[in-house]
């Protein structure tokens, strides 16, 4: 592994939608950005866990998939030429004179004036059910995220879980599956009420099956699943299936962020609501990883936070330069940056 020293105006930690949009807001102010992410591609949770799942609350876009949103954001920031550094995690942070020095497990050392933490809930991984030998079937019959739903067409599918992800995928996959069974340990679900109502209608109509209990055993050959056993009290029921999709949420870990001297509140970073700066000068936190009174964990709120963060970040990059606020609809200089006019 070869050490690599990189100087940049702003280092963004996290390449999810909010991190990507912050490149746009910073780019409008002539701020060069490098982006670090633990995943092997940009997009964060949208790309990793639900690329095909529809999102309905992006302003002006009635419906877009997670993958579609990420693709649009990447296209939007192309004029600013951000540099991505993927499959790595920050291991060390320290102040050197008037700059921050950041090291990664890949051997990189970044020297930057501003740091933007847009890491969602930190590094994350799906919660795996405690089922013996489940690892033998992972990526062949057991999947914790869905990248290509066509591979599940005409299959006998079991979805385990009672939250939004589990029920959303029930609605999405039941029309193309040979059969679909939803397994949950309770009759009550923890999803959006409208989604719960639609799933209940499918159960009552016999379109999908519902089994109360927990999966306690898998059976199959050559890493291919052939069936599962469900335990409900003293009763055991066997179900044939080729696909198991456990959706039990994510395990979030702040990792080294917890050791950076930032004010934390229940593993979230406290910020002000004027500029979304932490208690450390020139370190900002936006998106799901921050907290403040009235905080809502919505992508559109993260976009708002990115816009205000960029205004304050400018003062660290260009301390002697005053910002003249401009609209992209009317400013010729901003249109040139975006490549709209030559």
Short mmCIF file of C-alpha atoms in Angstrom, two decimals:
data_model
loop_
_atom_site.label_atom_id
_atom_site.label_comp_id
_atom_site.label_asym_id
_atom_site.label_seq_id
_atom_site.Cartn_x
_atom_site.Cartn_y
_atom_site.Cartn_z
CA UNK A 1 0.00 0.00 0.00
CA UNK A 2 1.55 3.28 -1.10
CA UNK A 3 1.05 6.39 1.02
CA UNK A 4 -0.67 9.20 -0.82
CA UNK A 5 -0.76 12.84 0.32
CA UNK A 6 -3.62 14.95 -1.03
CA UNK A 7 -4.36 18.64 -0.53
CA UNK A 8 -7.91 19.83 -0.97
CA UNK A 9 -10.18 22.69 0.04
CA UNK A 10 -12.86 20.47 1.54
CA UNK A 11 -12.91 16.80 2.49
CA UNK A 12 -16.38 15.25 2.55
CA UNK A 13 -16.75 12.06 4.57
CA UNK A 14 -19.70 10.14 3.14
CA UNK A 15 -20.84 9.83 -0.48
CA UNK A 16 -24.56 9.44 0.11
CA UNK A 17 -27.11 11.84 -1.42
CA UNK A 18 -26.42 14.60 1.11
CA UNK A 19 -22.66 14.30 0.69
CA UNK A 20 -23.04 14.39 -3.09
CA UNK A 21 -25.30 17.45 -3.04
CA UNK A 22 -22.85 19.28 -0.79
CA UNK A 23 -20.32 19.00 -3.66
CA UNK A 24 -22.77 21.02 -5.77
CA UNK A 25 -23.30 23.73 -3.16
CA UNK A 26 -19.57 24.00 -2.43
CA UNK A 27 -18.69 23.91 -6.12
CA UNK A 28 -20.87 26.94 -6.80
CA UNK A 29 -18.58 28.78 -4.39
CA UNK A 30 -15.36 27.62 -6.10
CA UNK A 31 -14.53 25.12 -3.37
CA UNK A 32 -12.70 21.97 -4.49
CA UNK A 33 -13.92 18.74 -2.90
CA UNK A 34 -12.56 15.27 -2.26
CA UNK A 35 -14.95 12.57 -1.00
CA UNK A 36 -14.22 9.53 1.15
CA UNK A 37 -16.64 6.63 1.59
CA UNK A 38 -16.40 3.20 3.18
CA UNK A 39 -18.43 1.66 0.33
CA UNK A 40 -17.02 0.79 -3.09
CA UNK A 41 -19.32 3.20 -4.96
CA UNK A 42 -21.06 6.52 -4.32
CA UNK A 43 -24.63 6.55 -3.09
CA UNK A 44 -24.61 5.51 0.56
CA UNK A 45 -27.69 3.66 1.77
CA UNK A 46 -29.60 4.56 -1.41
CA UNK A 47 -27.13 2.61 -3.53
CA UNK A 48 -26.31 -0.16 -1.08
CA UNK A 49 -29.65 -1.12 0.45
CA UNK A 50 -32.47 0.00 -1.80
CA UNK A 51 -31.31 1.05 -5.27
CA UNK A 52 -34.63 -0.08 -6.80
CA UNK A 53 -36.84 1.28 -4.02
CA UNK A 54 -38.98 4.30 -4.98
CA UNK A 55 -38.48 7.61 -3.12
CA UNK A 56 -41.44 9.98 -3.13
CA UNK A 57 -40.39 13.04 -1.12
CA UNK A 58 -37.72 14.69 -3.27
CA UNK A 59 -39.11 18.15 -4.18
CA UNK A 60 -40.30 18.37 -7.78
CA UNK A 61 -39.75 14.66 -8.45
CA UNK A 62 -42.93 12.64 -7.84
CA UNK A 63 -41.07 9.32 -7.84
CA UNK A 64 -37.44 8.27 -8.23
CA UNK A 65 -35.48 5.18 -7.23
CA UNK A 66 -32.52 5.35 -4.89
CA UNK A 67 -30.23 4.48 -7.78
CA UNK A 68 -31.89 7.08 -9.99
CA UNK A 69 -31.42 9.80 -7.39
CA UNK A 70 -27.75 8.94 -6.95
CA UNK A 71 -27.20 8.93 -10.73
CA UNK A 72 -28.84 12.36 -11.05
CA UNK A 73 -26.77 13.81 -8.21
CA UNK A 74 -23.54 12.48 -9.73
CA UNK A 75 -24.46 14.02 -13.08
CA UNK A 76 -25.31 17.31 -11.35
CA UNK A 77 -21.86 17.59 -9.74
CA UNK A 78 -19.83 16.55 -12.80
CA UNK A 79 -18.92 20.20 -13.67
CA UNK A 80 -17.05 20.48 -10.35
CA UNK A 81 -14.86 17.38 -10.86
CA UNK A 82 -14.97 15.96 -7.33
CA UNK A 83 -12.41 13.24 -6.57
CA UNK A 84 -13.78 10.06 -5.00
CA UNK A 85 -11.73 7.91 -2.63
CA UNK A 86 -13.80 4.76 -2.06
CA UNK A 87 -13.51 1.58 0.00
CA UNK A 88 -11.70 3.31 2.84
CA UNK A 89 -12.42 4.71 6.27
CA UNK A 90 -10.94 7.61 8.21
CA UNK A 91 -8.64 6.40 10.97
CA UNK A 92 -7.08 9.59 12.30
CA UNK A 93 -7.80 13.30 12.45
CA UNK A 94 -5.64 16.08 13.86
CA UNK A 95 -5.15 19.82 13.52
CA UNK A 96 -1.91 20.97 11.89
CA UNK A 97 -1.57 24.77 11.95
CA UNK A 98 -4.70 26.14 10.24
CA UNK A 99 -5.56 22.91 8.41
CA UNK A 100 -6.95 19.50 9.31
CA UNK A 101 -4.93 16.39 8.56
CA UNK A 102 -6.95 13.25 7.92
CA UNK A 103 -5.58 9.73 7.48
CA UNK A 104 -7.36 6.64 6.13
CA UNK A 105 -6.83 2.90 6.40
CA UNK A 106 -5.79 2.98 2.73
CA UNK A 107 -2.67 4.99 3.55
CA UNK A 108 -3.97 8.35 2.33
CA UNK A 109 -3.23 11.57 4.16
CA UNK A 110 -5.49 14.52 3.36
CA UNK A 111 -4.64 18.11 4.19
CA UNK A 112 -7.80 20.18 4.13
CA UNK A 113 -9.19 23.45 5.38
CA UNK A 114 -12.73 22.16 5.87
CA UNK A 115 -14.24 18.79 6.77
CA UNK A 116 -17.87 17.89 6.09
CA UNK A 117 -19.15 14.77 7.83
CA UNK A 118 -22.07 13.41 5.81
CA UNK A 119 -21.71 9.80 6.85
CA UNK A 120 -25.35 8.99 7.57
CA UNK A 121 -25.31 6.93 10.76
CA UNK A 122 -21.63 6.16 10.36
CA UNK A 123 -20.35 2.97 8.77
CA UNK A 124 -23.20 0.50 8.50
CA UNK A 125 -23.97 -3.12 7.81
CA UNK A 126 -27.22 -5.06 7.70
CA UNK A 127 -28.35 -6.80 10.87
CA UNK A 128 -28.10 -10.52 10.25
CA UNK A 129 -30.54 -12.94 11.89
CA UNK A 130 -28.94 -15.44 14.28
CA UNK A 131 -29.59 -18.47 12.10
CA UNK A 132 -27.09 -21.32 11.97
CA UNK A 133 -25.10 -21.58 8.71
CA UNK A 134 -26.83 -18.58 7.12
CA UNK A 135 -23.44 -17.48 5.77
CA UNK A 136 -23.38 -20.55 3.51
CA UNK A 137 -26.29 -19.15 1.51
CA UNK A 138 -25.35 -15.46 1.42
CA UNK A 139 -25.11 -13.87 -2.04
CA UNK A 140 -26.55 -16.99 -3.67
CA UNK A 141 -29.92 -17.41 -1.93
CA UNK A 142 -29.83 -15.01 1.03
CA UNK A 143 -29.62 -11.29 0.32
CA UNK A 144 -29.67 -8.29 2.68
CA UNK A 145 -30.14 -5.76 -0.13
CA UNK A 146 -31.56 -5.88 -3.64
CA UNK A 147 -29.55 -4.63 -6.60
CA UNK A 148 -31.36 -6.45 -9.42
CA UNK A 149 -34.90 -7.53 -8.60
CA UNK A 150 -35.19 -9.39 -11.91
CA UNK A 151 -33.10 -12.24 -10.46
CA UNK A 152 -36.00 -13.02 -8.11
CA UNK A 153 -38.58 -13.36 -10.85
CA UNK A 154 -40.62 -16.60 -10.71
CA UNK A 155 -38.93 -17.64 -7.46
CA UNK A 156 -40.44 -18.77 -4.16
CA UNK A 157 -39.43 -15.87 -1.91
CA UNK A 158 -39.48 -15.42 1.86
CA UNK A 159 -39.15 -11.91 3.25
CA UNK A 160 -38.42 -11.65 6.97
CA UNK A 161 -39.08 -8.47 8.93
CA UNK A 162 -41.82 -6.02 9.84
CA UNK A 163 -40.37 -2.61 9.04
CA UNK A 164 -40.49 -0.31 6.04
CA UNK A 165 -37.88 -2.14 3.96
CA UNK A 166 -39.49 -5.56 4.42
CA UNK A 167 -43.00 -4.36 3.59
CA UNK A 168 -41.90 -2.13 0.71
CA UNK A 169 -40.23 -5.09 -0.96
CA UNK A 170 -43.32 -7.25 -0.38
CA UNK A 171 -45.31 -4.72 -2.41
CA UNK A 172 -42.60 -4.49 -5.06
CA UNK A 173 -41.83 -8.20 -5.55
CA UNK A 174 -45.12 -10.04 -5.06
CA UNK A 175 -46.30 -9.49 -8.65
CA UNK A 176 -43.21 -11.11 -10.21
CA UNK A 177 -42.55 -13.86 -7.65
CA UNK A 178 -43.83 -17.40 -8.03
CA UNK A 179 -44.85 -17.16 -4.37
CA UNK A 180 -44.08 -14.74 -1.58
CA UNK A 181 -44.22 -15.35 2.15
CA UNK A 182 -43.78 -12.64 4.78
CA UNK A 183 -42.43 -13.82 8.14
CA UNK A 184 -42.60 -11.64 11.25
CA UNK A 185 -42.52 -12.39 14.93
CA UNK A 186 -45.59 -10.22 15.61
CA UNK A 187 -48.86 -9.50 13.84
CA UNK A 188 -48.14 -5.76 14.13
CA UNK A 189 -45.79 -4.04 11.67
CA UNK A 190 -43.56 -0.98 12.10
CA UNK A 191 -43.93 0.51 8.63
CA UNK A 192 -45.75 3.51 7.19
CA UNK A 193 -49.52 3.04 7.80
CA UNK A 194 -50.41 3.18 4.10
CA UNK A 195 -47.84 0.46 3.35
CA UNK A 196 -49.14 -1.68 6.23
CA UNK A 197 -52.70 -1.37 4.91
CA UNK A 198 -51.66 -2.47 1.41
CA UNK A 199 -49.76 -5.49 2.73
CA UNK A 200 -52.69 -6.48 4.96
CA UNK A 201 -54.96 -6.37 1.90
CA UNK A 202 -52.60 -8.74 0.05
CA UNK A 203 -52.59 -11.13 3.02
CA UNK A 204 -56.38 -11.09 3.35
CA UNK A 205 -56.79 -11.68 -0.39
CA UNK A 206 -54.43 -14.65 -0.26
CA UNK A 207 -52.09 -12.99 -2.74
CA UNK A 208 -49.16 -13.42 -0.33
CA UNK A 209 -48.68 -15.68 2.66
CA UNK A 210 -48.05 -14.47 6.19
CA UNK A 211 -46.37 -16.62 8.83
CA UNK A 212 -46.14 -15.64 12.47
CA UNK A 213 -42.88 -16.62 14.14
CA UNK A 214 -39.14 -16.59 13.55
CA UNK A 215 -36.91 -18.46 11.12
CA UNK A 216 -34.82 -20.96 13.06
CA UNK A 217 -33.34 -23.22 10.36
CA UNK A 218 -32.32 -23.22 6.70
CA UNK A 219 -32.03 -26.23 4.42
CA UNK A 220 -30.45 -26.66 1.01
CA UNK A 221 -27.56 -28.06 -1.02
CA UNK A 222 -24.44 -26.61 -2.60
CA UNK A 223 -25.08 -23.13 -1.14
CA UNK A 224 -28.56 -23.06 -2.72
CA UNK A 225 -31.51 -22.62 -0.41
CA UNK A 226 -34.40 -25.10 -0.69
CA UNK A 227 -36.47 -24.26 2.36
CA UNK A 228 -36.76 -22.74 5.82
CA UNK A 229 -38.28 -23.72 9.15
CA UNK A 230 -40.36 -21.22 11.13
CA UNK A 231 -40.83 -21.57 14.87
CA UNK A 232 -43.88 -20.10 16.59
CA UNK A 233 -44.00 -21.18 20.19
CA UNK A 234 -43.85 -24.97 20.18
CA UNK A 235 -44.92 -25.23 16.54
CA UNK A 236 -42.52 -25.73 13.65
CA UNK A 237 -43.55 -25.13 10.03
CA UNK A 238 -41.47 -25.88 6.93
CA UNK A 239 -41.73 -23.69 3.82
CA UNK A 240 -40.14 -24.31 0.43
CA UNK A 241 -38.25 -21.33 -0.99
CA UNK A 242 -35.22 -20.47 -3.09
CA UNK A 243 -34.75 -16.90 -1.86
CA UNK A 244 -34.59 -15.42 1.65
CA UNK A 245 -34.56 -11.66 2.14
CA UNK A 246 -34.03 -10.71 5.82
CA UNK A 247 -34.71 -7.01 6.45
CA UNK A 248 -33.97 -6.29 10.09
CA UNK A 249 -32.45 -2.84 9.71
CA UNK A 250 -28.86 -1.70 9.99
CA UNK A 251 -26.17 -1.76 12.60
CA UNK A 252 -24.72 1.74 12.69
CA UNK A 253 -21.25 2.40 14.06
CA UNK A 254 -19.64 5.80 14.38
CA UNK A 255 -16.21 4.20 14.44
CA UNK A 256 -13.30 6.68 14.71
CA UNK A 257 -15.70 9.66 14.50
CA UNK A 258 -16.49 9.04 18.16
CA UNK A 259 -12.88 9.88 19.06
CA UNK A 260 -12.61 13.21 17.23
CA UNK A 261 -13.54 15.44 20.17
CA UNK A 262 -16.96 16.30 18.73
CA UNK A 263 -19.98 16.88 20.95
CA UNK A 264 -22.11 13.75 20.69
CA UNK A 265 -25.70 13.12 21.71
CA UNK A 266 -26.74 9.45 21.53
CA UNK A 267 -24.10 8.76 18.86
CA UNK A 268 -25.16 11.77 16.78
CA UNK A 269 -23.08 14.91 16.28
CA UNK A 270 -24.48 18.10 17.76
CA UNK A 271 -24.50 21.12 15.43
CA UNK A 272 -25.98 24.61 15.36
CA UNK A 273 -28.81 25.37 12.95
CA UNK A 274 -27.24 28.51 11.48
CA UNK A 275 -24.32 26.86 9.70
CA UNK A 276 -24.35 23.19 10.84
CA UNK A 277 -20.88 23.46 12.31
CA UNK A 278 -19.73 21.21 15.14
CA UNK A 279 -17.90 22.34 18.28
CA UNK A 280 -14.67 22.04 16.25
CA UNK A 281 -13.86 24.93 13.90
CA UNK A 282 -14.24 24.10 10.19
CA UNK A 283 -15.78 20.67 10.85
CA UNK A 284 -19.40 20.45 9.76
CA UNK A 285 -21.93 17.62 10.07
CA UNK A 286 -24.93 17.33 7.76
CA UNK A 287 -27.56 14.68 7.08
CA UNK A 288 -28.56 11.80 9.34
CA UNK A 289 -25.38 11.90 11.40
CA UNK A 290 -26.18 15.26 13.02
CA UNK A 291 -28.70 16.30 15.65
CA UNK A 292 -30.34 19.55 16.73
CA UNK A 293 -33.74 20.57 18.11
CA UNK A 294 -36.45 19.70 15.60
CA UNK A 295 -34.18 17.48 13.47
CA UNK A 296 -35.91 15.39 10.79
CA UNK A 297 -34.00 12.57 9.11
CA UNK A 298 -35.06 13.34 5.55
CA UNK A 299 -32.92 13.67 2.43
CA UNK A 300 -34.47 17.03 1.62
CA UNK A 301 -33.50 18.34 5.09
CA UNK A 302 -29.93 17.21 4.45
CA UNK A 303 -29.94 19.18 1.18
CA UNK A 304 -30.99 22.31 3.12
CA UNK A 305 -28.22 21.72 5.66
CA UNK A 306 -25.67 21.35 2.84
CA UNK A 307 -26.64 24.73 1.39
CA UNK A 308 -26.19 26.60 4.68
CA UNK A 309 -23.00 24.68 5.50
CA UNK A 310 -21.41 25.76 2.21
CA UNK A 311 -21.94 29.45 2.98
CA UNK A 312 -19.96 29.17 6.23
CA UNK A 313 -17.33 26.83 4.75
CA UNK A 314 -16.53 29.59 2.24
CA UNK A 315 -15.30 31.82 5.07
CA UNK A 316 -12.63 29.23 5.96
CA UNK A 317 -11.52 28.68 2.36
CA UNK A 318 -11.58 32.34 1.33
CA UNK A 319 -11.40 34.38 4.55
CA UNK A 320 -10.77 37.64 2.68
CA UNK A 321 -13.45 37.13 0.05
CA UNK A 322 -17.04 38.17 0.66
CA UNK A 323 -19.85 36.01 -0.75
CA UNK A 324 -22.21 37.70 -3.17
CA UNK A 325 -25.33 35.59 -3.09
CA UNK A 326 -26.49 34.59 -6.57
CA UNK A 327 -29.26 32.49 -8.09
CA UNK A 328 -28.39 29.80 -10.62
CA UNK A 329 -31.42 30.88 -12.67
CA UNK A 330 -30.07 34.39 -13.29
CA UNK A 331 -26.30 34.41 -12.67
CA UNK A 332 -24.22 34.05 -15.84
CA UNK A 333 -21.12 33.20 -13.80
CA UNK A 334 -22.88 30.30 -12.07
CA UNK A 335 -24.31 29.11 -15.40
CA UNK A 336 -20.77 29.00 -16.80
CA UNK A 337 -19.62 26.87 -13.85
CA UNK A 338 -22.47 24.48 -14.58
CA UNK A 339 -21.68 24.39 -18.29
CA UNK A 340 -25.10 25.79 -19.16
CA UNK A 341 -23.53 28.65 -21.16
CA UNK A 342 -20.04 29.01 -22.57
#
